């Protein structure tokens, strides 16, 4: 006879498959910019948007440096992806670990991205951003740098 908790877990798994979503592993094959990458997961190309951050646009100051920073961290590396959902462009919205490093958190730590809690609130990122800002790392060295959501309003 099965244990009642096993039966309950099975019912939850069948009725609510989203709750049983497993972490995914793959290999990064492309870096689009400082917060977007393409990962091969189960032989499929998956576009992934890093959750909780927003990096400079490619044509924005620090855009190229931010992309290079994410590339140095993750390109051609085996990664673990923790899906959070999909964004309006159909990309997987996720936390990504490149080796032992949270890619989004590291981008913020290096001053290559802003905390962007529009979709996912992650209170652990705020002190990381505060530290990068105080140390004037990356984009924080430029007193005129503006977050991408403001940049897009002006230039798009």
PDB file of C-alpha atoms in Angstrom:
ATOM      1  CA  UNK A   1       0.000   0.000   0.000  1.00  0.00           C
ATOM      2  CA  UNK A   2       1.294   3.478  -0.891  1.00  0.00           C
ATOM      3  CA  UNK A   3       1.976   6.107   1.704  1.00  0.00           C
ATOM      4  CA  UNK A   4      -0.745   8.833   1.642  1.00  0.00           C
ATOM      5  CA  UNK A   5       1.840  11.602   1.093  1.00  0.00           C
ATOM      6  CA  UNK A   6       3.157   9.834  -2.013  1.00  0.00           C
ATOM      7  CA  UNK A   7      -0.380   9.631  -3.388  1.00  0.00           C
ATOM      8  CA  UNK A   8      -0.955  13.329  -2.611  1.00  0.00           C
ATOM      9  CA  UNK A   9       2.302  14.291  -4.320  1.00  0.00           C
ATOM     10  CA  UNK A  10       1.281  12.285  -7.390  1.00  0.00           C
ATOM     11  CA  UNK A  11      -2.111  14.035  -7.524  1.00  0.00           C
ATOM     12  CA  UNK A  12      -0.433  17.466  -7.229  1.00  0.00           C
ATOM     13  CA  UNK A  13       2.102  16.522  -9.922  1.00  0.00           C
ATOM     14  CA  UNK A  14      -0.648  15.478 -12.337  1.00  0.00           C
ATOM     15  CA  UNK A  15      -3.101  18.294 -11.523  1.00  0.00           C
ATOM     16  CA  UNK A  16      -0.506  21.095 -11.341  1.00  0.00           C
ATOM     17  CA  UNK A  17       2.410  20.228 -13.629  1.00  0.00           C
ATOM     18  CA  UNK A  18       3.864  23.764 -13.330  1.00  0.00           C
ATOM     19  CA  UNK A  19       4.592  23.138  -9.657  1.00  0.00           C
ATOM     20  CA  UNK A  20       6.708  20.129 -10.549  1.00  0.00           C
ATOM     21  CA  UNK A  21       8.861  22.044 -13.045  1.00  0.00           C
ATOM     22  CA  UNK A  22      12.418  20.833 -12.715  1.00  0.00           C
ATOM     23  CA  UNK A  23      15.589  22.819 -13.045  1.00  0.00           C
ATOM     24  CA  UNK A  24      17.112  22.467 -16.488  1.00  0.00           C
ATOM     25  CA  UNK A  25      20.687  22.051 -17.636  1.00  0.00           C
ATOM     26  CA  UNK A  26      22.203  23.055 -20.924  1.00  0.00           C
ATOM     27  CA  UNK A  27      25.063  24.763 -22.695  1.00  0.00           C
ATOM     28  CA  UNK A  28      25.223  28.445 -23.623  1.00  0.00           C
ATOM     29  CA  UNK A  29      25.778  28.885 -27.357  1.00  0.00           C
ATOM     30  CA  UNK A  30      25.032  32.600 -27.827  1.00  0.00           C
ATOM     31  CA  UNK A  31      25.070  35.817 -25.823  1.00  0.00           C
ATOM     32  CA  UNK A  32      22.704  38.421 -27.260  1.00  0.00           C
ATOM     33  CA  UNK A  33      23.396  41.159 -24.720  1.00  0.00           C
ATOM     34  CA  UNK A  34      24.022  41.554 -20.996  1.00  0.00           C
ATOM     35  CA  UNK A  35      20.812  39.834 -19.913  1.00  0.00           C
ATOM     36  CA  UNK A  36      19.888  37.508 -22.814  1.00  0.00           C
ATOM     37  CA  UNK A  37      21.465  34.255 -23.873  1.00  0.00           C
ATOM     38  CA  UNK A  38      20.653  31.153 -25.889  1.00  0.00           C
ATOM     39  CA  UNK A  39      21.013  27.773 -24.229  1.00  0.00           C
ATOM     40  CA  UNK A  40      20.770  24.315 -25.782  1.00  0.00           C
ATOM     41  CA  UNK A  41      18.455  22.336 -23.500  1.00  0.00           C
ATOM     42  CA  UNK A  42      17.465  18.800 -24.534  1.00  0.00           C
ATOM     43  CA  UNK A  43      18.718  19.485 -28.089  1.00  0.00           C
ATOM     44  CA  UNK A  44      16.545  22.627 -28.400  1.00  0.00           C
ATOM     45  CA  UNK A  45      17.685  26.210 -28.701  1.00  0.00           C
ATOM     46  CA  UNK A  46      16.077  28.142 -25.855  1.00  0.00           C
ATOM     47  CA  UNK A  47      16.227  31.931 -25.616  1.00  0.00           C
ATOM     48  CA  UNK A  48      16.625  32.905 -21.964  1.00  0.00           C
ATOM     49  CA  UNK A  49      16.119  36.319 -20.354  1.00  0.00           C
ATOM     50  CA  UNK A  50      17.859  36.652 -16.978  1.00  0.00           C
ATOM     51  CA  UNK A  51      15.302  37.233 -14.225  1.00  0.00           C
ATOM     52  CA  UNK A  52      15.614  40.188 -11.892  1.00  0.00           C
ATOM     53  CA  UNK A  53      18.042  42.303 -13.911  1.00  0.00           C
ATOM     54  CA  UNK A  54      18.047  44.662 -16.877  1.00  0.00           C
ATOM     55  CA  UNK A  55      21.327  45.241 -18.703  1.00  0.00           C
ATOM     56  CA  UNK A  56      22.151  48.186 -20.968  1.00  0.00           C
ATOM     57  CA  UNK A  57      20.865  47.976 -24.515  1.00  0.00           C
ATOM     58  CA  UNK A  58      23.490  47.117 -27.134  1.00  0.00           C
ATOM     59  CA  UNK A  59      23.534  50.707 -28.453  1.00  0.00           C
ATOM     60  CA  UNK A  60      23.549  52.188 -24.952  1.00  0.00           C
ATOM     61  CA  UNK A  61      26.707  53.135 -23.008  1.00  0.00           C
ATOM     62  CA  UNK A  62      28.101  49.990 -21.340  1.00  0.00           C
ATOM     63  CA  UNK A  63      25.977  47.799 -23.647  1.00  0.00           C
ATOM     64  CA  UNK A  64      28.969  46.158 -25.321  1.00  0.00           C
ATOM     65  CA  UNK A  65      30.838  45.783 -22.031  1.00  0.00           C
ATOM     66  CA  UNK A  66      27.784  44.219 -20.387  1.00  0.00           C
ATOM     67  CA  UNK A  67      27.426  41.695 -23.213  1.00  0.00           C
ATOM     68  CA  UNK A  68      31.138  40.848 -22.982  1.00  0.00           C
ATOM     69  CA  UNK A  69      30.849  40.419 -19.217  1.00  0.00           C
ATOM     70  CA  UNK A  70      28.025  37.880 -19.574  1.00  0.00           C
ATOM     71  CA  UNK A  71      29.957  36.161 -22.360  1.00  0.00           C
ATOM     72  CA  UNK A  72      33.072  35.886 -20.161  1.00  0.00           C
ATOM     73  CA  UNK A  73      30.913  34.383 -17.451  1.00  0.00           C
ATOM     74  CA  UNK A  74      28.721  31.947 -19.401  1.00  0.00           C
ATOM     75  CA  UNK A  75      29.601  31.498 -23.073  1.00  0.00           C
ATOM     76  CA  UNK A  76      30.046  27.851 -24.003  1.00  0.00           C
ATOM     77  CA  UNK A  77      29.586  26.893 -20.341  1.00  0.00           C
ATOM     78  CA  UNK A  78      27.292  24.246 -18.903  1.00  0.00           C
ATOM     79  CA  UNK A  79      24.532  26.063 -17.004  1.00  0.00           C
ATOM     80  CA  UNK A  80      21.616  25.330 -14.735  1.00  0.00           C
ATOM     81  CA  UNK A  81      18.427  27.193 -15.609  1.00  0.00           C
ATOM     82  CA  UNK A  82      15.687  27.863 -13.050  1.00  0.00           C
ATOM     83  CA  UNK A  83      12.590  28.838 -15.090  1.00  0.00           C
ATOM     84  CA  UNK A  84      10.275  31.539 -13.756  1.00  0.00           C
ATOM     85  CA  UNK A  85       7.970  31.798 -16.776  1.00  0.00           C
ATOM     86  CA  UNK A  86       7.982  33.446 -20.202  1.00  0.00           C
ATOM     87  CA  UNK A  87       8.250  37.103 -21.123  1.00  0.00           C
ATOM     88  CA  UNK A  88       6.217  39.002 -23.718  1.00  0.00           C
ATOM     89  CA  UNK A  89       8.717  38.007 -26.450  1.00  0.00           C
ATOM     90  CA  UNK A  90       8.401  34.273 -25.777  1.00  0.00           C
ATOM     91  CA  UNK A  91      11.763  33.977 -24.064  1.00  0.00           C
ATOM     92  CA  UNK A  92      12.138  31.829 -20.987  1.00  0.00           C
ATOM     93  CA  UNK A  93      12.430  34.099 -17.975  1.00  0.00           C
ATOM     94  CA  UNK A  94      14.881  32.427 -15.580  1.00  0.00           C
ATOM     95  CA  UNK A  95      17.678  32.523 -13.089  1.00  0.00           C
ATOM     96  CA  UNK A  96      20.807  31.003 -14.610  1.00  0.00           C
ATOM     97  CA  UNK A  97      23.806  29.555 -12.823  1.00  0.00           C
ATOM     98  CA  UNK A  98      27.021  29.442 -14.826  1.00  0.00           C
ATOM     99  CA  UNK A  99      29.065  26.966 -12.835  1.00  0.00           C
ATOM    100  CA  UNK A 100      28.660  28.102  -9.237  1.00  0.00           C
ATOM    101  CA  UNK A 101      27.777  31.712 -10.120  1.00  0.00           C
ATOM    102  CA  UNK A 102      24.320  33.269 -10.464  1.00  0.00           C
ATOM    103  CA  UNK A 103      24.730  35.098 -13.792  1.00  0.00           C
ATOM    104  CA  UNK A 104      22.226  37.866 -13.050  1.00  0.00           C
ATOM    105  CA  UNK A 105      23.628  38.570  -9.614  1.00  0.00           C
ATOM    106  CA  UNK A 106      27.166  38.643 -10.994  1.00  0.00           C
ATOM    107  CA  UNK A 107      26.153  41.095 -13.745  1.00  0.00           C
ATOM    108  CA  UNK A 108      24.763  43.399 -11.037  1.00  0.00           C
ATOM    109  CA  UNK A 109      27.876  42.893  -8.854  1.00  0.00           C
ATOM    110  CA  UNK A 110      30.141  43.858 -11.774  1.00  0.00           C
ATOM    111  CA  UNK A 111      28.077  46.981 -12.457  1.00  0.00           C
ATOM    112  CA  UNK A 112      26.916  45.592 -15.803  1.00  0.00           C
ATOM    113  CA  UNK A 113      23.171  45.570 -15.052  1.00  0.00           C
ATOM    114  CA  UNK A 114      20.517  47.161 -12.887  1.00  0.00           C
ATOM    115  CA  UNK A 115      18.164  45.334 -10.562  1.00  0.00           C
ATOM    116  CA  UNK A 116      14.852  45.092 -12.418  1.00  0.00           C
ATOM    117  CA  UNK A 117      12.079  43.789 -10.232  1.00  0.00           C
ATOM    118  CA  UNK A 118       9.260  44.527 -12.652  1.00  0.00           C
ATOM    119  CA  UNK A 119       8.597  40.801 -13.099  1.00  0.00           C
ATOM    120  CA  UNK A 120      10.540  39.010 -10.392  1.00  0.00           C
ATOM    121  CA  UNK A 121      11.318  40.512  -7.021  1.00  0.00           C
ATOM    122  CA  UNK A 122      14.561  39.199  -5.620  1.00  0.00           C
ATOM    123  CA  UNK A 123      15.510  41.093  -2.443  1.00  0.00           C
ATOM    124  CA  UNK A 124      18.973  39.491  -2.462  1.00  0.00           C
ATOM    125  CA  UNK A 125      19.933  41.632  -5.483  1.00  0.00           C
ATOM    126  CA  UNK A 126      19.366  45.027  -3.831  1.00  0.00           C
ATOM    127  CA  UNK A 127      22.413  44.921  -1.513  1.00  0.00           C
ATOM    128  CA  UNK A 128      24.545  43.635  -4.404  1.00  0.00           C
ATOM    129  CA  UNK A 129      23.507  46.645  -6.492  1.00  0.00           C
ATOM    130  CA  UNK A 130      24.073  49.002  -3.541  1.00  0.00           C
ATOM    131  CA  UNK A 131      27.620  47.642  -3.173  1.00  0.00           C
ATOM    132  CA  UNK A 132      28.392  48.024  -6.902  1.00  0.00           C
ATOM    133  CA  UNK A 133      26.995  51.552  -6.856  1.00  0.00           C
ATOM    134  CA  UNK A 134      29.034  52.546  -3.775  1.00  0.00           C
ATOM    135  CA  UNK A 135      32.189  51.113  -5.387  1.00  0.00           C
ATOM    136  CA  UNK A 136      31.355  52.885  -8.697  1.00  0.00           C
ATOM    137  CA  UNK A 137      31.788  49.632 -10.605  1.00  0.00           C
ATOM    138  CA  UNK A 138      30.958  49.465 -14.284  1.00  0.00           C
ATOM    139  CA  UNK A 139      28.009  51.627 -15.276  1.00  0.00           C
ATOM    140  CA  UNK A 140      27.985  53.188 -11.788  1.00  0.00           C
ATOM    141  CA  UNK A 141      31.240  54.972 -12.703  1.00  0.00           C
ATOM    142  CA  UNK A 142      29.236  57.074 -15.175  1.00  0.00           C
ATOM    143  CA  UNK A 143      27.084  59.657 -13.370  1.00  0.00           C
ATOM    144  CA  UNK A 144      24.910  59.965 -16.497  1.00  0.00           C
ATOM    145  CA  UNK A 145      24.151  56.280 -17.012  1.00  0.00           C
ATOM    146  CA  UNK A 146      20.451  55.558 -17.214  1.00  0.00           C
ATOM    147  CA  UNK A 147      18.590  52.280 -16.830  1.00  0.00           C
ATOM    148  CA  UNK A 148      17.455  50.592 -20.059  1.00  0.00           C
ATOM    149  CA  UNK A 149      13.765  51.129 -19.293  1.00  0.00           C
ATOM    150  CA  UNK A 150      14.424  54.912 -19.317  1.00  0.00           C
ATOM    151  CA  UNK A 151      16.784  54.666 -22.315  1.00  0.00           C
ATOM    152  CA  UNK A 152      14.133  52.840 -24.347  1.00  0.00           C
ATOM    153  CA  UNK A 153      11.575  55.566 -23.650  1.00  0.00           C
ATOM    154  CA  UNK A 154      13.934  58.202 -25.067  1.00  0.00           C
ATOM    155  CA  UNK A 155      15.471  56.341 -28.023  1.00  0.00           C
ATOM    156  CA  UNK A 156      12.722  54.039 -29.242  1.00  0.00           C
TER     157      UNK A 156
END
